């Protein structure tokens, strides 16, 4: 008895020492990062200090857990959320959470996500409910194709009249994704251990996943917690829930993923099919039951996509990236390819410039862990029961890997094989096929952690996982440094609207349309940046014939462009429209129109309206 107690005390002291060292390393990591050389703003200071408090609180809870074992799932979830928030706060900062801060969203892809939301919130409810009529007029768009995170857009639109005009939810969504990544990470590790300390270390590796961090610029695709939730459901014992309960859980996950992004929804549906295949192998359900439940969930997902506006647009293509399957694929060396964004491993040559979509770097810590897992599987083969349990998921992983590699498999810049078929165009709707390895990426990480926890004692597993976390953090220093420098730069949060002349706001309420001739990204020669005009149009309830979306109705859009050019060549203008013209079209219009025009260069943009319409507002 005494020896047993001494052994337990020694184990607690060892874990306490490890915890103390890890805590000091965390504080040093926050202190020595290069951003201290940059003058911070208020948000930057608050973010930095808050992380000190949160990390201290996290380690205090873990210290208590060493003395008094704690294993409640709510506590695990809370700690996982804290880990996610700490990384979000350290990388992006509290300024992103300010819903009135739109300076940062008016950059990169965030810009068109935000502007599409501005149009959607300003329009009356339509059918389907995700339709946006005034954006990319007259073909229109939808909250699905504009990547506005339809779930959030639908949640906030009913409160539009109470929200400030400068309102964005993208920062909140990014934070939520990081927190839920931590929550699902801890819940996954709970399937292997009840030790809170090990759960936190494992969840940290999920939050530090390179494929998650690389998606911060694409907010809808940042919801990798959906993939962790699918894996979590799959690894649960079959008798954890009744048949109806399993149907409910998978239905809920499928609908939520369908309201976030179709790529993530298809990955979730793939895991769901693998799960029901496992039920068949276990004879827990009959073939008829499985077909009926899968058909029901699939039908609800299609209905959800319809209402989000995914079926509104025919002839859907990306105007900017009309490429074939294989261009946005995954390179076979992707798990080792840091693309030059991380510290330890260099970038590897790629076969196409589009293979950034197949980014699946494990991180040096993840690579070491995976190599050890391969060794462990060879040295200690898994039992037949376990192999049978994971067989459907293993087959799914093979399928997703092959699709990620696409019909044109490459290793570095060498093409290993290329297969063409007349029916391949059917898969082109998911042309960024490299993303489908994400599920496999996370499953490899979970399996490697699980093997480590099963092969070693709590103390040894804690030391090894702690080492992996530290290596991962060191590897990520350049990546984090880039975002931290942006966080400390006030220019990141400032958008200077180029339409500074007050005449724009004065005139806009008297018109119904803004017509850009030609429309950027759509109709050839650009009349200028569409973003400030989209902001103006959405604010005043006007339509805009320009914009960006993940997919557009290219056939009808090009027809609209041709019709627009013909009208300009014929000198036809409307009293309800503000025309923003490229110099080429400005000369053509003025040479052919018989309608008196008021034209002027304002804020470097050449604008024309009819003289008749200008009398209503020009005093």
Coordinates of C-alpha atoms in Angstrom, one line a residue:
X1 CA 0.0 0.0 0.0
X2 CA 2.8 2.4 1.0
X3 CA 4.8 1.6 -2.0
X4 CA 1.8 2.1 -4.2
X5 CA 1.1 5.5 -2.7
X6 CA 4.8 6.5 -3.1
X7 CA 4.6 5.5 -6.7
X8 CA 1.5 7.6 -7.3
X9 CA 3.1 10.6 -5.6
X10 CA 6.3 10.2 -7.7
X11 CA 4.1 10.1 -10.8
X12 CA 2.3 13.2 -9.8
X13 CA 5.6 15.0 -9.1
X14 CA 7.0 14.0 -12.5
X15 CA 3.8 15.2 -14.3
X16 CA 3.9 18.4 -12.2
X17 CA 7.5 19.1 -13.2
X18 CA 6.6 18.5 -16.9
X19 CA 3.6 20.8 -16.5
X20 CA 5.8 23.5 -15.0
X21 CA 8.4 23.3 -17.8
X22 CA 5.7 23.4 -20.4
X23 CA 4.1 26.4 -18.8
X24 CA 7.4 28.3 -18.7
X25 CA 8.1 27.4 -22.3
X26 CA 4.6 28.7 -23.3
X27 CA 5.3 32.1 -21.6
X28 CA 8.7 32.3 -23.1
X29 CA 7.2 31.6 -26.5
X30 CA 4.8 34.5 -26.1
X31 CA 7.6 36.8 -24.8
X32 CA 10.3 36.3 -27.4
X33 CA 8.3 36.4 -30.6
X34 CA 9.4 39.3 -32.9
X35 CA 6.2 41.3 -32.8
X36 CA 7.4 43.1 -29.6
X37 CA 9.5 45.3 -31.9
X38 CA 6.3 46.7 -33.6
X39 CA 4.2 49.4 -31.9
X40 CA 0.9 47.6 -31.0
X41 CA -2.6 49.1 -30.9
X42 CA -5.1 48.6 -28.1
X43 CA -6.4 45.3 -29.4
X44 CA -2.9 44.0 -29.8
X45 CA -2.0 44.7 -26.2
X46 CA -5.3 43.2 -24.9
X47 CA -4.8 40.1 -27.0
X48 CA -1.3 39.6 -25.7
X49 CA -2.2 40.1 -22.0
X50 CA -5.3 38.0 -22.3
X51 CA -3.3 35.1 -23.5
X52 CA -1.0 35.3 -20.5
X53 CA -4.1 35.1 -18.3
X54 CA -5.6 32.2 -20.2
X55 CA -2.4 30.1 -20.4
X56 CA -2.0 30.7 -16.6
X57 CA -5.5 29.6 -16.0
X58 CA -5.1 26.6 -18.2
X59 CA -2.0 25.4 -16.4
X60 CA -3.7 26.1 -13.0
X61 CA -6.5 23.8 -13.9
X62 CA -4.1 21.1 -15.1
X63 CA -2.1 21.4 -11.9
X64 CA -5.2 20.9 -9.9
X65 CA -6.0 17.9 -12.0
X66 CA -2.7 16.3 -11.0
X67 CA -3.7 16.5 -7.4
X68 CA -7.3 15.7 -7.8
X69 CA -8.1 13.7 -11.0
X70 CA -10.7 15.4 -13.1
X71 CA -12.2 13.7 -16.1
X72 CA -15.6 15.3 -16.8
X73 CA -16.3 15.7 -20.6
X74 CA -17.5 19.3 -20.0
X75 CA -14.1 20.2 -18.5
X76 CA -12.3 18.6 -21.4
X77 CA -14.4 20.6 -23.8
X78 CA -13.8 23.8 -21.9
X79 CA -10.0 23.3 -22.0
X80 CA -10.1 22.4 -25.7
X81 CA -12.0 25.6 -26.4
X82 CA -9.5 27.5 -24.4
X83 CA -6.6 26.1 -26.4
X84 CA -8.4 27.0 -29.6
X85 CA -9.1 30.5 -28.4
X86 CA -5.5 31.0 -27.3
X87 CA -4.2 30.1 -30.7
X88 CA -6.8 32.3 -32.5
X89 CA -6.0 35.2 -30.1
X90 CA -2.3 34.8 -30.6
X91 CA -2.4 34.5 -34.4
X92 CA -5.2 36.9 -35.3
X93 CA -6.1 38.8 -32.2
X94 CA -9.2 40.4 -30.5
X95 CA -9.6 43.0 -33.3
X96 CA -11.0 40.3 -35.5
X97 CA -13.8 39.7 -33.0
X98 CA -15.0 43.3 -33.2
X99 CA -18.1 43.0 -35.4
X100 CA -17.8 46.6 -36.4
X101 CA -14.2 46.3 -37.5
X102 CA -14.5 45.8 -41.3
X103 CA -11.0 47.1 -42.3
X104 CA -9.4 43.6 -42.3
X105 CA -12.3 41.9 -44.1
X106 CA -11.9 44.3 -47.1
X107 CA -8.7 42.4 -48.0
X108 CA -8.1 39.1 -49.8
X109 CA -11.0 36.6 -50.2
X110 CA -12.6 38.0 -47.0
X111 CA -13.7 41.0 -49.1
X112 CA -16.1 39.2 -51.4
X113 CA -17.5 37.1 -48.5
X114 CA -18.3 40.3 -46.6
X115 CA -19.7 42.2 -49.6
X116 CA -22.0 39.4 -50.6
X117 CA -23.3 39.3 -47.0
X118 CA -24.0 43.0 -47.3
X119 CA -26.2 42.5 -50.3
X120 CA -27.9 39.5 -48.8
X121 CA -28.8 41.3 -45.5
X122 CA -30.1 44.4 -47.4
X123 CA -32.5 42.4 -49.7
X124 CA -35.9 41.1 -48.7
X125 CA -36.3 37.4 -48.1
X126 CA -36.6 35.5 -51.4
X127 CA -37.1 31.9 -52.5
X128 CA -34.9 30.0 -52.2
X129 CA -33.9 31.8 -49.0
X130 CA -30.2 32.0 -50.0
X131 CA -30.8 33.9 -53.2
X132 CA -29.0 37.2 -53.8
X133 CA -30.5 39.2 -56.7
X134 CA -28.6 42.5 -56.6
X135 CA -25.1 41.1 -56.7
X136 CA -23.6 40.1 -60.1
X137 CA -26.8 41.5 -61.6
X138 CA -28.7 40.3 -63.6
X139 CA -27.7 36.7 -63.2
X140 CA -27.4 37.0 -59.4
X141 CA -25.7 34.8 -56.9
X142 CA -26.4 33.1 -53.6
X143 CA -25.0 32.9 -50.1
X144 CA -23.7 29.4 -51.0
X145 CA -21.7 30.4 -54.0
X146 CA -20.4 33.6 -52.4
X147 CA -18.9 31.7 -49.5
X148 CA -20.6 33.8 -46.9
X149 CA -20.9 30.8 -44.5
X150 CA -24.6 30.4 -45.2
X151 CA -25.3 29.1 -41.7
X152 CA -24.1 32.4 -40.2
X153 CA -25.8 34.6 -42.9
X154 CA -29.1 32.9 -42.2
X155 CA -28.7 33.3 -38.4
X156 CA -27.9 37.0 -38.6
X157 CA -30.2 38.2 -41.4
X158 CA -33.4 38.3 -39.2
X159 CA -31.7 40.8 -36.9
X160 CA -30.5 43.0 -39.8
X161 CA -32.5 46.0 -38.6
X162 CA -30.8 46.0 -35.2
X163 CA -27.3 45.4 -36.5
X164 CA -25.0 48.3 -37.4
X165 CA -24.2 48.7 -41.1
X166 CA -20.6 48.0 -40.4
X167 CA -21.2 44.5 -39.1
X168 CA -19.2 41.4 -39.9
X169 CA -19.4 37.9 -38.4
X170 CA -16.4 36.5 -40.1
X171 CA -14.0 37.1 -37.2
X172 CA -16.5 35.5 -34.8
X173 CA -16.7 32.5 -37.1
X174 CA -13.0 32.1 -37.3
X175 CA -12.8 32.2 -33.5
X176 CA -15.6 29.6 -33.2
X177 CA -13.8 27.3 -35.7
X178 CA -10.6 27.3 -33.6
X179 CA -12.5 26.8 -30.4
X180 CA -14.6 23.9 -31.8
X181 CA -11.4 22.4 -33.2
X182 CA -10.0 22.3 -29.7
X183 CA -13.3 20.9 -28.3
X184 CA -13.5 18.1 -30.8
X185 CA -9.8 17.4 -30.3
X186 CA -10.2 16.8 -26.6
X187 CA -13.3 14.6 -27.2
X188 CA -11.4 12.5 -29.7
X189 CA -8.5 12.0 -27.3
X190 CA -11.0 11.1 -24.5
X191 CA -11.7 7.9 -26.4
X192 CA -8.1 6.8 -25.6
X193 CA -7.5 8.3 -22.1
X194 CA -9.3 10.0 -19.3
X195 CA -6.1 12.0 -18.4
X196 CA -6.9 15.7 -18.8
X197 CA -3.2 16.5 -19.4
X198 CA -2.9 14.1 -22.3
X199 CA -6.3 15.3 -23.7
X200 CA -5.0 18.9 -23.7
X201 CA -1.7 17.9 -25.4
X202 CA -3.6 15.9 -28.1
X203 CA -6.1 18.7 -28.7
X204 CA -3.2 21.2 -29.1
X205 CA -1.9 19.1 -32.0
X206 CA -5.4 19.3 -33.7
X207 CA -5.6 23.0 -33.2
X208 CA -2.0 23.4 -34.5
X209 CA -2.9 21.4 -37.7
X210 CA -1.3 23.1 -40.7
X211 CA -4.2 22.4 -42.9
X212 CA -6.5 24.4 -40.5
X213 CA -4.1 27.3 -40.2
X214 CA -3.7 27.5 -44.0
X215 CA -7.5 28.0 -44.4
X216 CA -7.8 31.2 -42.3
X217 CA -8.1 33.2 -45.5
X218 CA -11.1 31.1 -46.6
X219 CA -13.5 31.3 -43.7
X220 CA -16.1 28.7 -44.7
X221 CA -13.4 26.1 -45.3
X222 CA -12.0 26.8 -41.8
X223 CA -14.6 24.6 -40.2
X224 CA -12.4 21.5 -39.9
X225 CA -14.2 20.7 -36.7
X226 CA -16.9 19.2 -38.9
X227 CA -14.4 16.6 -40.0
X228 CA -13.3 15.9 -36.5
X229 CA -16.9 15.5 -35.5
X230 CA -17.4 12.9 -38.3
X231 CA -14.4 11.0 -37.1
X232 CA -15.6 11.2 -33.5
X233 CA -19.0 9.7 -34.5
X234 CA -17.3 7.0 -36.5
X235 CA -15.1 5.8 -33.6
X236 CA -17.9 5.6 -31.1
X237 CA -19.1 2.1 -30.1
X238 CA -22.2 1.2 -32.1
X239 CA -24.2 0.7 -28.9
X240 CA -23.5 4.2 -27.7
X241 CA -26.8 5.3 -29.2
X242 CA -30.0 3.8 -30.6
X243 CA -30.6 3.7 -34.4
X244 CA -32.8 6.7 -34.3
X245 CA -30.2 8.6 -32.2
X246 CA -27.5 7.8 -34.7
X247 CA -29.8 9.0 -37.5
X248 CA -30.4 12.2 -35.6
X249 CA -26.7 12.9 -35.0
X250 CA -25.6 12.3 -38.5
X251 CA -28.5 14.3 -39.9
X252 CA -27.6 17.2 -37.7
X253 CA -23.9 17.1 -38.7
X254 CA -24.8 16.7 -42.4
X255 CA -27.2 19.7 -42.4
X256 CA -24.8 21.9 -40.6
X257 CA -21.9 21.0 -43.0
X258 CA -24.2 21.6 -45.9
X259 CA -24.9 25.1 -44.6
X260 CA -21.2 25.8 -44.3
X261 CA -19.4 24.5 -47.4
X262 CA -20.2 21.7 -50.0
X263 CA -16.7 20.3 -49.9
X264 CA -16.9 19.8 -46.1
X265 CA -20.4 18.4 -46.5
X266 CA -19.3 15.7 -49.0
X267 CA -16.4 14.7 -46.7
X268 CA -18.9 14.4 -43.8
X269 CA -21.3 12.4 -46.0
X270 CA -18.4 10.1 -47.0
X271 CA -17.7 9.4 -43.3
X272 CA -21.4 8.8 -42.7
X273 CA -21.5 6.2 -45.5
X274 CA -18.4 4.5 -44.0
X275 CA -20.1 4.5 -40.6
X276 CA -23.3 2.8 -41.9
X277 CA -21.1 0.3 -43.8
X278 CA -19.6 -0.6 -40.5
X279 CA -23.1 -1.1 -39.0
X280 CA -23.8 -3.5 -41.9
X281 CA -20.6 -5.4 -41.1
X282 CA -21.6 -5.6 -37.5
X283 CA -25.1 -6.6 -38.5
X284 CA -26.5 -3.8 -36.3
X285 CA -28.8 -2.7 -39.1
X286 CA -30.2 -4.3 -42.2
X287 CA -29.4 -3.2 -45.8
X288 CA -32.9 -1.8 -46.1
X289 CA -32.5 0.3 -42.9
X290 CA -29.1 1.6 -44.1
X291 CA -30.4 2.6 -47.5
X292 CA -33.5 4.3 -46.1
X293 CA -31.5 6.3 -43.5
X294 CA -28.8 7.3 -46.0
X295 CA -31.4 8.2 -48.6
X296 CA -33.3 10.3 -46.0
X297 CA -30.2 12.2 -44.9
X298 CA -29.1 12.7 -48.6
X299 CA -32.5 14.1 -49.5
X300 CA -32.4 16.6 -46.6
X301 CA -28.9 17.7 -47.6
X302 CA -30.0 18.3 -51.2
X303 CA -33.0 20.3 -49.9
X304 CA -30.6 22.3 -47.7
X305 CA -28.3 23.0 -50.6
X306 CA -31.3 24.1 -52.7
X307 CA -32.4 26.6 -50.1
X308 CA -28.9 27.9 -49.7
X309 CA -28.9 28.7 -53.4
X310 CA -26.6 26.0 -54.8
X311 CA -29.0 25.0 -57.5
X312 CA -30.0 28.5 -58.6
X313 CA -27.2 28.9 -61.1
X314 CA -26.8 26.7 -64.1
X315 CA -23.6 26.4 -66.2
X316 CA -21.6 27.0 -63.0
X317 CA -17.9 27.7 -63.3
X318 CA -15.4 29.9 -61.8
X319 CA -14.8 32.7 -64.2
X320 CA -11.2 33.2 -63.0
X321 CA -10.2 29.5 -62.8
X322 CA -11.7 27.6 -65.6
X323 CA -9.4 24.6 -65.3
X324 CA -9.8 20.8 -65.5
X325 CA -9.7 18.3 -62.8
X326 CA -6.1 17.7 -61.7
X327 CA -4.9 21.3 -61.5
X328 CA -5.9 21.8 -57.9
X329 CA -4.8 18.3 -56.8
X330 CA -2.7 17.1 -54.0
X331 CA 1.0 16.3 -54.6
X332 CA 2.1 12.9 -53.4
X333 CA 4.7 14.6 -51.3
X334 CA 2.2 17.1 -49.8
X335 CA 2.5 15.7 -46.2
X336 CA 6.2 16.7 -46.3
X337 CA 5.8 20.0 -48.2
X338 CA 5.8 23.1 -46.0
X339 CA 5.5 25.3 -49.2
X340 CA 8.2 27.4 -47.6
X341 CA 5.8 28.7 -44.9
X342 CA 7.2 26.8 -41.9
X343 CA 10.7 26.7 -40.3
X344 CA 12.3 23.3 -40.6
X345 CA 11.4 21.7 -43.9
X346 CA 11.8 23.5 -47.3
X347 CA 9.3 23.8 -50.1
X348 CA 9.1 21.0 -52.6
X349 CA 8.6 21.6 -56.3
X350 CA 5.0 21.1 -57.5
X351 CA 3.5 20.0 -60.8
X352 CA 1.0 22.9 -61.0
X353 CA 0.6 26.3 -59.3
X354 CA -2.8 25.2 -58.2
X355 CA -1.5 22.4 -55.9
X356 CA -1.6 24.9 -53.0
X357 CA -5.2 23.6 -52.7
X358 CA -3.7 20.2 -51.9
X359 CA -1.7 21.6 -49.0
X360 CA -1.6 18.8 -46.5
X361 CA 1.7 19.4 -44.5
X362 CA 1.8 17.4 -41.3
X363 CA 4.3 19.6 -39.6
X364 CA 7.6 18.2 -38.3
X365 CA 6.0 17.1 -35.1
X366 CA 3.2 15.3 -37.0
X367 CA 5.7 13.7 -39.3
X368 CA 7.8 12.3 -36.4
X369 CA 4.6 11.0 -34.8
X370 CA 3.4 9.4 -38.0
X371 CA 6.8 7.7 -38.6
X372 CA 6.7 6.3 -35.0
X373 CA 3.1 5.1 -35.7
X374 CA 4.2 3.2 -38.8
X375 CA 6.9 1.5 -36.7
X376 CA 4.5 0.7 -34.0
X377 CA 2.0 -0.9 -36.4
X378 CA 4.8 -3.1 -37.8
X379 CA 6.1 -4.0 -34.4
X380 CA 2.7 -4.5 -32.8
X381 CA 0.0 -5.4 -35.4
X382 CA -3.5 -4.3 -34.6
X383 CA -6.1 -7.0 -33.7
X384 CA -8.5 -8.4 -36.3
X385 CA -11.4 -6.9 -34.4
X386 CA -9.9 -3.4 -34.7
X387 CA -9.1 -3.9 -38.3
X388 CA -12.7 -4.9 -39.0
X389 CA -14.0 -1.9 -37.1
X390 CA -12.0 0.5 -39.1
X391 CA -12.2 -1.3 -42.5
X392 CA -14.9 1.0 -44.0
X393 CA -13.0 4.1 -42.9
X394 CA -9.8 2.7 -44.3
X395 CA -11.5 2.1 -47.7
X396 CA -12.9 5.7 -47.5
X397 CA -9.4 7.0 -46.8
X398 CA -8.1 5.2 -49.9
X399 CA -10.9 6.7 -52.0
X400 CA -10.4 10.2 -50.7
X401 CA -6.6 9.9 -51.2
X402 CA -7.0 8.8 -54.8
X403 CA -9.4 11.6 -55.6
X404 CA -7.1 14.1 -53.9
X405 CA -4.3 12.9 -56.2
X406 CA -6.9 13.2 -59.1
X407 CA -6.6 11.8 -62.5
X408 CA -3.1 13.3 -62.8
X409 CA -1.0 12.0 -60.0
X410 CA 2.3 13.8 -59.3
X411 CA 5.3 13.5 -57.1
X412 CA 7.1 16.8 -56.8
X413 CA 7.0 18.1 -60.4
X414 CA 7.0 14.6 -62.0
X415 CA 3.7 13.2 -63.4
X416 CA 3.4 9.6 -62.3
X417 CA 0.2 8.9 -64.2
X418 CA -2.5 10.7 -66.1
X419 CA -5.9 9.2 -66.9
X420 CA -8.5 10.9 -69.0
X421 CA -12.1 9.9 -69.6
X422 CA -15.0 11.6 -71.2
X423 CA -16.9 11.5 -67.9
X424 CA -14.3 13.2 -65.8
X425 CA -16.1 16.5 -66.2
X426 CA -18.7 15.2 -63.9
X427 CA -16.2 15.4 -61.0
X428 CA -15.1 18.9 -62.0
X429 CA -17.6 20.4 -59.7
X430 CA -15.1 19.5 -57.0
X431 CA -12.1 20.6 -59.0
X432 CA -10.1 21.4 -55.8
X433 CA -9.8 17.7 -55.2
X434 CA -6.6 18.1 -53.1
X435 CA -8.8 19.1 -50.2
X436 CA -10.3 15.6 -49.8
X437 CA -7.1 14.4 -48.1
X438 CA -7.9 16.5 -45.1
X439 CA -10.0 13.7 -43.6
X440 CA -7.1 11.3 -44.0
X441 CA -4.7 13.8 -42.6
X442 CA -6.7 14.1 -39.4
X443 CA -7.3 10.4 -39.1
X444 CA -3.6 9.7 -39.4
X445 CA -3.0 12.3 -36.6
X446 CA -5.6 10.7 -34.3
X447 CA -4.4 7.2 -35.0
X448 CA -0.8 8.1 -34.3
X449 CA -1.8 9.8 -31.0
X450 CA -4.0 6.9 -30.1
X451 CA -1.3 4.3 -30.7
X452 CA 1.1 6.4 -28.5
X453 CA -1.3 6.5 -25.7
X454 CA -2.0 2.8 -25.8
X455 CA 1.7 1.8 -26.0
X456 CA 3.1 3.9 -23.2
X457 CA 2.4 4.9 -19.6
X458 CA 0.7 8.2 -18.9
X459 CA 4.0 9.8 -17.9
X460 CA 6.0 8.6 -20.9
X461 CA 3.1 9.4 -23.3
X462 CA 2.9 12.9 -21.7
X463 CA 6.6 13.5 -22.2
X464 CA 6.5 12.3 -25.8
X465 CA 3.4 14.3 -26.7
X466 CA 4.8 17.4 -25.1
X467 CA 7.9 17.0 -27.1
X468 CA 5.9 16.7 -30.3
X469 CA 3.9 19.8 -29.4
X470 CA 7.1 21.8 -28.8
X471 CA 8.5 20.7 -32.1
X472 CA 5.3 21.6 -33.9
X473 CA 5.3 25.1 -32.3
X474 CA 8.9 25.7 -33.3
X475 CA 8.2 24.6 -36.9
X476 CA 5.3 27.0 -37.0
X477 CA 7.2 30.1 -35.8
X478 CA 7.5 31.8 -39.3
X479 CA 3.9 31.2 -40.1
X480 CA 2.7 32.7 -36.8
X481 CA 5.2 35.5 -37.1
X482 CA 3.7 36.6 -40.4
X483 CA 0.2 36.9 -38.8
X484 CA 1.5 38.5 -35.6
X485 CA 3.2 41.2 -37.6
X486 CA -0.1 41.8 -39.5
X487 CA -1.9 41.9 -36.1
X488 CA 0.4 44.6 -34.8
X489 CA 0.2 46.7 -38.0
X490 CA -2.6 49.2 -37.8
X491 CA -2.9 49.2 -41.6
X492 CA -4.2 45.7 -41.5
X493 CA -7.4 47.0 -39.9
X494 CA -7.8 50.1 -42.1
X495 CA -9.7 50.2 -45.4
X496 CA -9.5 53.5 -47.2
X497 CA -12.6 53.6 -49.4
X498 CA -11.4 55.0 -52.7
X499 CA -14.9 56.6 -53.3
X500 CA -14.1 59.4 -50.9
X501 CA -16.0 62.2 -52.7
X502 CA -19.4 62.8 -51.0
X503 CA -21.1 63.0 -54.4
X504 CA -21.3 59.2 -54.5
X505 CA -23.4 59.0 -51.3
X506 CA -25.5 62.0 -52.4
X507 CA -26.4 60.6 -55.8
X508 CA -26.8 56.8 -55.0
X509 CA -30.3 57.0 -53.4
X510 CA -31.7 58.3 -56.7
X511 CA -30.7 55.3 -58.8
X512 CA -31.4 51.6 -59.0
X513 CA -28.4 50.2 -60.7
X514 CA -24.6 50.6 -60.8
X515 CA -23.3 49.4 -64.2
X516 CA -19.6 48.8 -64.6
X517 CA -18.5 48.8 -68.2
X518 CA -16.6 46.4 -68.3
X519 CA -17.2 44.6 -65.1
X520 CA -14.0 43.3 -63.4
X521 CA -13.5 39.5 -63.3
X522 CA -16.5 39.2 -65.6
X523 CA -16.6 41.3 -68.8
X524 CA -13.0 41.8 -70.0
X525 CA -11.5 45.2 -69.6
X526 CA -12.0 46.4 -66.1
X527 CA -13.6 49.8 -65.3
X528 CA -12.0 49.6 -61.9
X529 CA -12.1 47.8 -58.6
X530 CA -15.6 46.5 -58.0
X531 CA -15.4 46.4 -54.2
X532 CA -16.1 50.1 -53.4
X533 CA -19.0 50.1 -55.8
X534 CA -20.4 46.9 -54.2
X535 CA -20.1 48.5 -50.8
X536 CA -22.0 51.6 -52.1
X537 CA -24.6 49.6 -54.0
X538 CA -25.4 47.3 -51.0
X539 CA -25.6 50.2 -48.6
X540 CA -28.1 52.1 -50.9
X541 CA -30.1 49.1 -52.2
X542 CA -28.8 49.3 -55.8
X543 CA -27.8 46.4 -58.1
X544 CA -24.3 45.9 -59.3
X545 CA -23.4 43.9 -62.4
X546 CA -19.9 42.9 -61.0
X547 CA -18.6 40.9 -58.2
X548 CA -16.8 37.7 -57.2
X549 CA -18.2 34.3 -56.2
X550 CA -16.9 30.7 -56.1
X551 CA -19.1 29.9 -59.1
X552 CA -21.1 32.0 -61.5
X553 CA -23.5 31.3 -64.3
X554 CA -20.8 31.8 -66.9
X555 CA -23.1 31.4 -69.9
X556 CA -25.7 33.9 -68.9
X557 CA -23.0 36.2 -67.5
X558 CA -21.2 36.4 -70.8
X559 CA -24.5 37.0 -72.6
X560 CA -25.2 39.9 -70.2
X561 CA -21.7 41.3 -71.0
X562 CA -22.4 41.1 -74.7
X563 CA -25.7 42.8 -74.3
X564 CA -24.1 45.5 -72.2
X565 CA -21.5 46.1 -74.9
X566 CA -24.2 46.3 -77.6
X567 CA -26.1 48.9 -75.6
X568 CA -23.0 51.0 -75.2
X569 CA -22.1 50.8 -78.9
X570 CA -25.7 51.9 -79.7
X571 CA -25.5 54.7 -77.2
X572 CA -28.4 53.4 -75.1
X573 CA -28.4 54.5 -71.5
X574 CA -31.1 54.4 -68.7
X575 CA -32.1 57.2 -66.3
X576 CA -32.0 54.7 -63.3
X577 CA -28.4 53.7 -63.7
X578 CA -24.9 55.1 -62.8
X579 CA -22.4 54.0 -65.4
X580 CA -18.7 53.4 -64.4
X581 CA -16.8 53.1 -67.7
X582 CA -13.5 51.9 -68.9
X583 CA -11.9 54.6 -71.1
X584 CA -12.5 52.5 -74.2
X585 CA -16.2 52.2 -73.6
X586 CA -16.5 55.8 -72.4
X587 CA -15.3 57.1 -75.8
X588 CA -17.7 54.7 -77.6
X589 CA -20.7 55.7 -75.6
X590 CA -20.1 59.5 -76.0
X591 CA -19.6 59.1 -79.7
X592 CA -22.9 57.1 -80.2
X593 CA -25.4 58.4 -77.7
X594 CA -28.1 61.0 -78.4
X595 CA -29.0 61.2 -74.7
X596 CA -27.5 64.2 -72.9
X597 CA -25.0 62.9 -70.3
X598 CA -23.3 64.2 -67.2
X599 CA -19.9 62.6 -67.2
X600 CA -17.0 63.3 -64.9
X601 CA -13.9 61.6 -63.4
X602 CA -14.5 61.2 -59.7
X603 CA -11.9 59.6 -57.4
X604 CA -10.1 58.3 -60.6
X605 CA -13.3 56.6 -61.8
X606 CA -15.0 57.8 -64.9
X607 CA -18.8 57.9 -64.2
X608 CA -21.8 58.9 -66.4
X609 CA -25.4 59.5 -65.6
X610 CA -28.1 61.1 -67.8
X611 CA -28.6 64.8 -67.3
X612 CA -32.3 64.2 -66.7
X613 CA -31.7 61.9 -63.8
X614 CA -29.0 64.2 -62.3
X615 CA -31.6 67.1 -61.8
X616 CA -33.1 65.2 -58.9
X617 CA -30.0 65.4 -56.7
X618 CA -27.6 67.9 -58.3
X619 CA -28.2 71.3 -56.8

